[in-house]
XYZ file of C-alpha atoms in Angstrom:
555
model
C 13.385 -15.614 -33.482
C 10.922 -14.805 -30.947
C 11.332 -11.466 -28.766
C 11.460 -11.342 -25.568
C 9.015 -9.337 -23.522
C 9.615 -6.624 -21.433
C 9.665 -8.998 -17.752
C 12.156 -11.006 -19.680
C 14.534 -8.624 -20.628
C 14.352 -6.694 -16.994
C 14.883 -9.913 -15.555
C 18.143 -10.767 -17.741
C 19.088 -7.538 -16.840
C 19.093 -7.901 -13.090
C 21.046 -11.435 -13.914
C 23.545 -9.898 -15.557
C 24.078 -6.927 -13.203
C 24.349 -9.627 -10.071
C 26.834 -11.540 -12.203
C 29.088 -8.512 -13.278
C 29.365 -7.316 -9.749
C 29.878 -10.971 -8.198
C 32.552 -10.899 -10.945
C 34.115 -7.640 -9.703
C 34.548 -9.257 -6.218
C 36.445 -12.188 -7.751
C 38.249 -9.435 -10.149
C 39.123 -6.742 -7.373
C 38.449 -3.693 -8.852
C 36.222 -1.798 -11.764
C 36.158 1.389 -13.313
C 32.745 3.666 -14.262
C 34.444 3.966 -17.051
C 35.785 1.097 -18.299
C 34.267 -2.255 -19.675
C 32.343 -3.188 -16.003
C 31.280 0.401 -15.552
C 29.714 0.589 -19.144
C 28.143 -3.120 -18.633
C 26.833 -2.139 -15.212
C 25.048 1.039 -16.759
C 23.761 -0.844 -19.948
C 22.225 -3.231 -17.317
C 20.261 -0.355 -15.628
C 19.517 1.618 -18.550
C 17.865 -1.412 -19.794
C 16.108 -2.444 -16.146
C 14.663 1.662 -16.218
C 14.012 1.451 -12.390
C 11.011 2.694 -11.656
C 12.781 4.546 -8.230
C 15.411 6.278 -11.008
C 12.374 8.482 -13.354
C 13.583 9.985 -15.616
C 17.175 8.019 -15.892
C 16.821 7.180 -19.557
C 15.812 10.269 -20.872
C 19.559 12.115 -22.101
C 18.192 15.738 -22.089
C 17.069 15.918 -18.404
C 19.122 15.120 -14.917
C 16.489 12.620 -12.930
C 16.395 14.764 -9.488
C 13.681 13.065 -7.189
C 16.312 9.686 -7.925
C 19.192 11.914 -7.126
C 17.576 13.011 -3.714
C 17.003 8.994 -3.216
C 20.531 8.150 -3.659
C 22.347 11.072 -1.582
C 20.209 10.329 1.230
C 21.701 6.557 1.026
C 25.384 7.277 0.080
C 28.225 8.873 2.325
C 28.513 12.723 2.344
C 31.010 14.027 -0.390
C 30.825 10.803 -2.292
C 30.396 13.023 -5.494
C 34.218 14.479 -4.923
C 35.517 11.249 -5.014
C 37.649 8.946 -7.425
C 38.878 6.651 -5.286
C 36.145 3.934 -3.417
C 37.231 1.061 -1.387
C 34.924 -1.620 -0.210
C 35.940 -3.722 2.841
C 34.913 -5.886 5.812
C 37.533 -4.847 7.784
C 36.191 -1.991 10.240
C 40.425 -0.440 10.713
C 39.050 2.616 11.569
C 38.656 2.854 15.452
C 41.774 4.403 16.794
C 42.783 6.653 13.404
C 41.509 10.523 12.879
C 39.412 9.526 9.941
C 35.822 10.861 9.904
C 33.230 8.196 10.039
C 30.449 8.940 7.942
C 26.700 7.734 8.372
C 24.370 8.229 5.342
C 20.913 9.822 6.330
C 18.805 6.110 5.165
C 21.652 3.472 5.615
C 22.616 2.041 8.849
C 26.093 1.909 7.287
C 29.850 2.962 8.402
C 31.971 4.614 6.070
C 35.415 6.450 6.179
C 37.030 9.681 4.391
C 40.492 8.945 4.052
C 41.084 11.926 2.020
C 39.668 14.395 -0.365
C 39.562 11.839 -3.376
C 39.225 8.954 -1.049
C 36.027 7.130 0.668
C 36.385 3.750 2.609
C 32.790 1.554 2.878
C 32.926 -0.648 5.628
C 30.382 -3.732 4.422
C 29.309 -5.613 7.082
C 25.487 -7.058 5.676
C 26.654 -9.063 2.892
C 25.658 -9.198 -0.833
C 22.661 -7.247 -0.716
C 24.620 -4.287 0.639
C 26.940 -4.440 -2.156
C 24.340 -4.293 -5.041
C 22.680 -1.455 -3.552
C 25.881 0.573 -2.997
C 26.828 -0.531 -6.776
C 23.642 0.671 -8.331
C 23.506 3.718 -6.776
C 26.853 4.739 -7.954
C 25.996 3.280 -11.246
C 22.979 5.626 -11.136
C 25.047 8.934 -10.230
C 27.728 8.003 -13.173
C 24.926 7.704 -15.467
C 23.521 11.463 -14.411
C 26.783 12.572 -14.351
C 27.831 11.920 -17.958
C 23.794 13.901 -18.970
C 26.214 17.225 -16.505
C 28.869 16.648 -18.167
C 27.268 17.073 -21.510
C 25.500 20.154 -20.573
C 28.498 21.763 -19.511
C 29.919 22.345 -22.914
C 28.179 24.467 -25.822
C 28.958 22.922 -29.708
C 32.445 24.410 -30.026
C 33.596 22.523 -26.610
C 33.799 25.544 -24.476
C 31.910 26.148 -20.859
C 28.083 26.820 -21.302
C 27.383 30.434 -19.722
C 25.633 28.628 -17.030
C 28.043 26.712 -16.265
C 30.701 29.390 -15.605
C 28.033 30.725 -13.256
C 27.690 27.752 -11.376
C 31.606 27.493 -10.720
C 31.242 31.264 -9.479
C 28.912 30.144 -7.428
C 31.052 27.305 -5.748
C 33.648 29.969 -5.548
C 31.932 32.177 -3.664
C 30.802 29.359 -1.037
C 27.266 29.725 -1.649
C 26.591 33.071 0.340
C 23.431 34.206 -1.717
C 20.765 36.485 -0.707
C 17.440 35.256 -0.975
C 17.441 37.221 -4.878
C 20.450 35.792 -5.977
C 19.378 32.264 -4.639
C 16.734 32.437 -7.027
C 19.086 33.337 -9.518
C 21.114 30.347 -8.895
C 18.350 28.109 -9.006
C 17.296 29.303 -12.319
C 20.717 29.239 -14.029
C 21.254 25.425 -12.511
C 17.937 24.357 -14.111
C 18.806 25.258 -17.563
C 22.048 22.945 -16.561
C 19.770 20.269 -15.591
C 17.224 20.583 -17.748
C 14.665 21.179 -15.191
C 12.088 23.683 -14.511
C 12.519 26.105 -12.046
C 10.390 24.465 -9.256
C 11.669 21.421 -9.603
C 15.037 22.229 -9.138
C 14.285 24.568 -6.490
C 12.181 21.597 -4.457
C 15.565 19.452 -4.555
C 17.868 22.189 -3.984
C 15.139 22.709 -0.626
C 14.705 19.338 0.387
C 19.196 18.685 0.062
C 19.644 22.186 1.934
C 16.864 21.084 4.922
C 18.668 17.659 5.401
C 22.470 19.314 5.034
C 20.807 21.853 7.713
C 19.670 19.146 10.160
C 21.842 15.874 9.477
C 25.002 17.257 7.552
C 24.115 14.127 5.325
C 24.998 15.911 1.830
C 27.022 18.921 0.340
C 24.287 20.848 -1.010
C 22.598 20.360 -4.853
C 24.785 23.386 -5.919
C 28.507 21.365 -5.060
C 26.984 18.001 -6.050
C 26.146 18.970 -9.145
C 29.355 21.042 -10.048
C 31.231 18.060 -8.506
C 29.359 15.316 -10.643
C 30.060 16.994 -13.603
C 34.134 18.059 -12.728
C 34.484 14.164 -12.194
C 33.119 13.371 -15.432
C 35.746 15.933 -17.078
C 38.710 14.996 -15.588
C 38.162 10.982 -16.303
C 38.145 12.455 -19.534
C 41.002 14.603 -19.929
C 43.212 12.022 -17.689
C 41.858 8.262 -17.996
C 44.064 8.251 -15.436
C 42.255 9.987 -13.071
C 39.175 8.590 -13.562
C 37.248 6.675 -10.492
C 38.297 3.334 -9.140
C 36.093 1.354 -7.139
C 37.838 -1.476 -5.218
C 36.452 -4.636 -3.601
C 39.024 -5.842 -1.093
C 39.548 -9.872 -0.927
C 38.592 -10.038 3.014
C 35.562 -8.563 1.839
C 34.641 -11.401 -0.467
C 36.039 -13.831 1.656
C 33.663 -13.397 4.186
C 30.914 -13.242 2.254
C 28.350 -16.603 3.649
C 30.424 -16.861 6.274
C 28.516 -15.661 8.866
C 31.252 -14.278 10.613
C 29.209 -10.722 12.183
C 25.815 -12.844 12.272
C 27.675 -15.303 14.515
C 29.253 -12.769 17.026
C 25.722 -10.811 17.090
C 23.849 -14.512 17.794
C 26.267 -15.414 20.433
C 26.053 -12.025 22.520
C 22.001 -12.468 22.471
C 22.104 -15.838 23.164
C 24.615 -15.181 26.254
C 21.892 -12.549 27.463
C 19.068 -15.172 27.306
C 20.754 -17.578 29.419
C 21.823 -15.029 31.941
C 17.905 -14.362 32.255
C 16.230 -17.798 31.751
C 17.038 -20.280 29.258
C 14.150 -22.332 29.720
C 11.165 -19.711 29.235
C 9.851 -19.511 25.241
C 11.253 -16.971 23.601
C 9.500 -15.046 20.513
C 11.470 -13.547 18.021
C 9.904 -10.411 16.768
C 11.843 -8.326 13.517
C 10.578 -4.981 14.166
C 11.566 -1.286 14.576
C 12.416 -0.789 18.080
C 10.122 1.839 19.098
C 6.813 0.293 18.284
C 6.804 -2.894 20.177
C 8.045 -0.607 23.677
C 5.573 2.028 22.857
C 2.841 -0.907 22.639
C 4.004 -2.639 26.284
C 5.141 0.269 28.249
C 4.058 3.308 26.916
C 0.692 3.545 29.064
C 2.131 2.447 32.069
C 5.100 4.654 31.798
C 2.703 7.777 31.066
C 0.525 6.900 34.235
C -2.495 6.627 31.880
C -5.562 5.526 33.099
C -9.290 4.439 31.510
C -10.646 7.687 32.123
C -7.854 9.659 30.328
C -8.123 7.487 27.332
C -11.498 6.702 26.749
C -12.480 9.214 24.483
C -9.156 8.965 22.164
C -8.570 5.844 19.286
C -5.439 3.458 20.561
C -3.764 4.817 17.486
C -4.229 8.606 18.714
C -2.803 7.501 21.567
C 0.497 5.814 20.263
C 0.731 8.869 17.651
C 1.199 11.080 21.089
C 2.727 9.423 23.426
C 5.596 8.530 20.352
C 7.452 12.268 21.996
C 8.308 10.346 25.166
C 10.744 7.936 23.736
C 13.389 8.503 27.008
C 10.468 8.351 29.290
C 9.181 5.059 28.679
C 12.426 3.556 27.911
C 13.608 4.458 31.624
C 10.225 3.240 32.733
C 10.696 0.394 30.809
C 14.441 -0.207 31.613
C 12.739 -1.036 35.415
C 10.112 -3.564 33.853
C 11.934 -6.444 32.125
C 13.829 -4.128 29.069
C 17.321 -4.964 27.989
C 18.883 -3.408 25.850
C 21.257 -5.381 23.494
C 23.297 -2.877 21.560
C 24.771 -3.968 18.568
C 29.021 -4.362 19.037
C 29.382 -6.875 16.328
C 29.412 -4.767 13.110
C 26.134 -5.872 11.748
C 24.006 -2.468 12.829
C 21.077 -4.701 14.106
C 20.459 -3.651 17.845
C 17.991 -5.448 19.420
C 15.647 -5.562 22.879
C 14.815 -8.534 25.043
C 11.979 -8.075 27.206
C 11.685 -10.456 30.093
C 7.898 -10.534 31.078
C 8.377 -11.991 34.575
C 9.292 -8.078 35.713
C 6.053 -6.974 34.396
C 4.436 -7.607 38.004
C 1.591 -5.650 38.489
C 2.164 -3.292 35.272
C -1.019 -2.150 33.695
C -1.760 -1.997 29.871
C -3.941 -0.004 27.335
C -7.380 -1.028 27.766
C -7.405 -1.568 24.003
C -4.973 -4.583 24.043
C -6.495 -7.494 24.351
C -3.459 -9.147 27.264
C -3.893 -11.668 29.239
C -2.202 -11.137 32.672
C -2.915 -14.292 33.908
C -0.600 -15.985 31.001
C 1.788 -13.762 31.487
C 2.144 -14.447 35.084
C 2.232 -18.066 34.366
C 3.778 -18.913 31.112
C 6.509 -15.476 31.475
C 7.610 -15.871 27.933
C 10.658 -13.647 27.005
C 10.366 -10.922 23.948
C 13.345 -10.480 21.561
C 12.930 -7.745 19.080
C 15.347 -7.521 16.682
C 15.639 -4.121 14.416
C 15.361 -4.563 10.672
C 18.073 -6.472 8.873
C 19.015 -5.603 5.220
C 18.643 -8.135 2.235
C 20.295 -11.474 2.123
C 21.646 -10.290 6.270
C 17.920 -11.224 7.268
C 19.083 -15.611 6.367
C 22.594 -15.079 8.217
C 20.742 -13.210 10.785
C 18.339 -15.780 11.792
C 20.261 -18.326 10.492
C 22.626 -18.075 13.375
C 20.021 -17.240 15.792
C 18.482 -20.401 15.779
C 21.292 -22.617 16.123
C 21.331 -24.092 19.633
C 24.132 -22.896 21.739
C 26.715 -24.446 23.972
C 24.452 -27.237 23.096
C 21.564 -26.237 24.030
C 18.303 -25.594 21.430
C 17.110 -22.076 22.000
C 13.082 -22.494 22.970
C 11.889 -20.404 20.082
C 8.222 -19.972 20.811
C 6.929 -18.006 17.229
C 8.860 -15.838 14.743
C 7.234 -12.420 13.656
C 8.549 -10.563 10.768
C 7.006 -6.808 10.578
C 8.248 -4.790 7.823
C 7.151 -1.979 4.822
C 7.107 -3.038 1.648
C 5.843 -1.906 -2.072
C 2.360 -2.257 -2.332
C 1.665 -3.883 -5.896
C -2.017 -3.302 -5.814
C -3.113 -0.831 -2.958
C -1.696 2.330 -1.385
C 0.727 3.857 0.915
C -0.792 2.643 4.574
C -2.187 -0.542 3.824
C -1.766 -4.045 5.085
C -0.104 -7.073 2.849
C 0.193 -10.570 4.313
C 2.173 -13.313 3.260
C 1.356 -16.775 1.895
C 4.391 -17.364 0.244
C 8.087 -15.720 -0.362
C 9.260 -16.218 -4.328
C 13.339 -14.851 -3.854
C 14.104 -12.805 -7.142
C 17.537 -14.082 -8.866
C 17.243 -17.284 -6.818
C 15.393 -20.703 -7.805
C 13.680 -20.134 -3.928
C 10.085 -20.041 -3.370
C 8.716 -21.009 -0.103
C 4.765 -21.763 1.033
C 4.132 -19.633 4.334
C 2.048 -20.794 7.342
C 1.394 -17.035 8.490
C -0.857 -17.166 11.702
C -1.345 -13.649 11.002
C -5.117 -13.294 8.914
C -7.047 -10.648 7.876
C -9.502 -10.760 10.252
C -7.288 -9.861 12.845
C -7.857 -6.822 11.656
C -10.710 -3.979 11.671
C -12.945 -4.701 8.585
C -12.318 -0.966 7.716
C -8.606 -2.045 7.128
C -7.251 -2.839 3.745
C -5.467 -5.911 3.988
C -3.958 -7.408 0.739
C -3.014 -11.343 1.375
C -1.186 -13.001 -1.102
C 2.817 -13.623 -2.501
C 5.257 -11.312 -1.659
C 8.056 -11.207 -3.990
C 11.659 -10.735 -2.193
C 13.687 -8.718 -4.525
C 17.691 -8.267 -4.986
C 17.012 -4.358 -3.993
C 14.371 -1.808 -4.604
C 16.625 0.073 -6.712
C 16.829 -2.558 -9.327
C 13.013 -2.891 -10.017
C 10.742 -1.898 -13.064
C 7.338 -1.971 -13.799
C 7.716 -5.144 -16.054
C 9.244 -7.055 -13.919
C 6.579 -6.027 -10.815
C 3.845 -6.582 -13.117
C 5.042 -9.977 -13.619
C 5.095 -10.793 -10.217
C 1.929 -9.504 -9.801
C 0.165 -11.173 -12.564
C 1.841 -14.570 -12.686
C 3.091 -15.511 -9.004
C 0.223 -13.569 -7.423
C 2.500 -11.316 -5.592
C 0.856 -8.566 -3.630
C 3.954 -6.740 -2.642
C 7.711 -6.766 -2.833
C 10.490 -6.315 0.231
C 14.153 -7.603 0.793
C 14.146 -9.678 3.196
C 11.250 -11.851 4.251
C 12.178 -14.760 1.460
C 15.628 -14.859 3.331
C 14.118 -15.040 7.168
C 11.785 -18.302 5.900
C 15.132 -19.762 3.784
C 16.454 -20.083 7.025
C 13.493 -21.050 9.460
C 13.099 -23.852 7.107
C 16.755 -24.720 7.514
C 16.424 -24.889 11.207
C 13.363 -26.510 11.280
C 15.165 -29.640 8.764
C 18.145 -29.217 11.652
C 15.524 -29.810 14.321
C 16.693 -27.166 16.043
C 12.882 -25.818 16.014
C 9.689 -27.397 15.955
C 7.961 -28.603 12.865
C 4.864 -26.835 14.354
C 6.504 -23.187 15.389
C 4.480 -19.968 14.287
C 5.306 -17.887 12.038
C 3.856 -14.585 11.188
C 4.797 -12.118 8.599
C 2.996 -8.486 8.223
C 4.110 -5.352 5.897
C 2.633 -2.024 5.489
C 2.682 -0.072 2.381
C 5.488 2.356 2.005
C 4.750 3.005 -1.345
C 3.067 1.798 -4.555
C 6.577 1.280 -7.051
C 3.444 1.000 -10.170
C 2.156 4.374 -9.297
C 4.209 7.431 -10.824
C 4.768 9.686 -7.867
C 4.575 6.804 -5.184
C 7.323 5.101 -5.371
C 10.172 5.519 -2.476
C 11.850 8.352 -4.104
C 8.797 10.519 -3.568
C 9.339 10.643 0.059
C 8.763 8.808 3.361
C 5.677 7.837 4.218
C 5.242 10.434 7.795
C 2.255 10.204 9.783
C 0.599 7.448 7.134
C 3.192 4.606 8.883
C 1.920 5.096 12.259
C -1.387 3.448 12.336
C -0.495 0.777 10.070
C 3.152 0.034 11.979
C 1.190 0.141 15.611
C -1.679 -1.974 14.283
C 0.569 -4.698 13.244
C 2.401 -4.671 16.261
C -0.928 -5.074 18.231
C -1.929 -7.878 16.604
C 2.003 -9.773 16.994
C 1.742 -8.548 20.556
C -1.859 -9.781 21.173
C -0.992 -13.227 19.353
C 2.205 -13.635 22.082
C 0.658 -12.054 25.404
C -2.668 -12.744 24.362
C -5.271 -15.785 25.393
């Protein structure tokens, strides 16, 4: 019988977890601890994420992945046993506290102390990643749970510290803190600095964002859960997925009410006029139009500064340049439908007389003629990105919307290079689907300074970046050519291609798809869970933006 290699096996295993949690949705319900739970965990166990570290290994908890998921998950999630997933956003006019993670644009609800409410509003690729992250934090609980205990079954002497410590409410003087620390590492297996850089990083972002409960609580918690699920099956976790939330799933029904209200906007301005779609961060693309103007910048105060020095500024007067901007053709489109995707429309004909950096290569004259209108839309999650544009394109009240080019600027793994750098697409191949698409990307490499590292090639858009190894990347690398790997681009060109079969856009319409490098996912200490990328992004995020900018206002 012939093995199967290491690709293979990853691969099966991200087949079987998308199967066992589209089988949930049909089933209702699953417990960490029961049959789904223990298939769920096999599944990752055997996929080793490369985001997760040290996941496998039994005698350490994997911290830096811990960080990764807290930052992504709802405050207090630890404490719970009870998790409901729903569509249905019930929530407005009760006293329950709506939660925000720190890194997820999503809603959720505490109903009460054991109970947490997600409301899922961007589809399938929403649900994996909330599923394998709590797949991920029953796994490191169990590795607590063990350490709690000493051979005769009774509580480890550091772990009857740590409950002292929760006790007490975490009042400790900069000695005892120490203390803490130390004692908490032998629980997790950890060395002292380790444990005291996650315990730092958790306690700066409870500080400033009230996103988590501190390392000290989440640990203690993690564990508790663990024991009671054992000494009460009873009481072990629940997670539920509610039928409205599966039965809305492809149906469009948030992309459809965020389409219409943009649509409605576009008319109200000037149906006629081309408009280019451009999938962006917000900031960038205003920064890029109005941020010189808005400053009162002239030649002479730039000259002796690089474009990029001069975004990396001027990036402090957000409010300044949006009120300038707000006077120049911005409208804002604030997101009321429930998908979290705000978006701008920027109607050049208001530009009049507006000057721009003298390092963007505009062309006034075109703009005064041709006016085209601007529609950046923030970045969509996953599968959301086809619904998203999907809808967008569809002509409405029967009229075809005069799409003049679609840009798609995003971060993405870096399979080859480094944090920073440039990849360019020439095809999408759409992991756990039979989807591969050829890309027309009028985006090149020498658009760019020759000192830039550009990588051009595949990109490979993956189920989630949480359910990635290095077998499976290396396999994308080394058979499909793939330079990179994101979430969403494969899903924005499933449905350009659908609207360009619809004719409801031309054959001929340009499409342009950029990434920069948030991490390398091959490189230990590079992946995502290492950190954001800071200062790196900024060059690379206003460069691309340039170039979609120059390619739209340009000659």
């Amino acid at each position: 019988m012939q093995m199967l290699t290491g690709s293979q096996k990853a691969r099966l295993a991200i087949r079987e977890f998308k199967a066992i949690t589209d089988a949930m949705g049909i089933r209702g319900f699953y417990r960490p601890a029961g049959r789904f739970g223990k298939s769920l965990e096999g599944c990752l166990k055997t996929l080793s994420p490369e985001i997760y570290g040290s996941m496998n290994d039994p005698r350490i908890v994997e911290l830096k992945g811990l960080e990764y998921v807290i930052d992504r998950l709802p405050i207090g999630i630890e404490e719970c046993s009870k998790i409901i997933l729903t569509e249905e956003d019930q929530f407005d006019d009760t006293l329950f506290k709506e939660i925000i993670p720190l890194k997820r644009r999503r809603k959720s609800y505490r109903i009460s102390k054991n109970e947490l409410c997600f409301i899922v509003s961007r589809g399938l690729s929403e649900i994996y990643d909330i599923i394998t992250h709590m797949v991920f934090l029953n796994i490191e609980a169990k590795k607590i749970h063990r350490r709690m205990h000493d051979d005769l079954g009774n509580y480890t002497a550091e772990w009857k510290t740590l409950e002292k410590i929760i006790q007490q409410g975490e009042n400790l003087d900069l000695h005892d803190l120490d203390s803490a620390i130390w004692n908490l590492s032998i629980v997790l297996g950890r060395s002292y600095h380790e444990t005291r850089e996650t315990f730092d990083y958790l306690e700066n972002t409870r500080r400033k964002h009230c996103s988590n409960c501190g390392l000290f609580n989440i640990i203690y918690n993690l564990g508790k859960k663990i024991e009671r699920e054992r000494q009460s099956p009873d009481d072990g976790q629940i997670v539920y997925l509610t039928p409205s939330l599966m039965s809305i799933i492809g149906q469009q029904k948030y992309g459809s009410i965020w389409a219409d209200t943009i649509k409605s906007q576009i008319k109200e301005e000037d149906e006629e006029r081309p408009l280019h779609i451009v999938s962006s961060n917000l900031h960038s693309v205003l920064n890029v139009i109005y941020g010189y103007a808005a400053l009162e910048e002239t030649p002479e105060s730039v000259k002796d500064e690089s474009l990029w020095n001069f975004f990396n500024r001027i990036k402090e007067n957000r409010q300044k340049i949006l009120e300038f901007a707000r006077t120049r053709g911005l409208i804002e489109v604030p997101d009321e439908s429930g998908t979290n995707i705000d978006c701008q429309l920027i109607d050049t004909s208001h530009f009049g007389t507006m000057d721009f950096h003298p390092g963007l290569n505009f062309d006034a004259e075109h703009i005064r003629k041709v006016q085209p209108m601007i529609l950046v839309i923030d970045y969509a999650f996953g599968t959301q990105a086809f619904e998203l544009m999907e809808t967008l394109l569809k002509p409405y009240r029967n009229r075809k919307v005069p799409v003049g080019s679609i840009s798609i600027m995003g971060k993405a793994g870096i399979l080859d290079g480094s944090k920073g750098d440039i990849m360019l697409a020439t095809a999408h191949v759409c992991e756990g689907y039979s989807d591969n698409y050829i890309v027309t990307n009028d985006i090149s490499q020498k658009d760019f300074d020759p000192d830039v590292n550009v990588f051009t090639g595949t990109m490979a858009t993956v189920v989630g970046t949480s359910l990635q190894n290095r077998d499976v990347l290396e396999m994308f690398r080394d058979k499909w050519n793939a330079v990179g790997l994101e979430m969403e681009g494969g899903h924005y060109q499933k449905a350009i291609n659908a609207a360009i079969i619809k004719r409801y856009i031309p054959k001929s319409i340009k499409t342009r798809y950029a990434y920069y490098a948030s991490d390398n996912p091959l490189e230990t200490g590079s992946t995502l869970a290492a950190g954001a990328l800071g200062k790196e992004g900024i060059k690379p995020t206003y460069m691309i933006t340039k170039i979609i900018l120059e390619k739209i206002l340009g000659v």
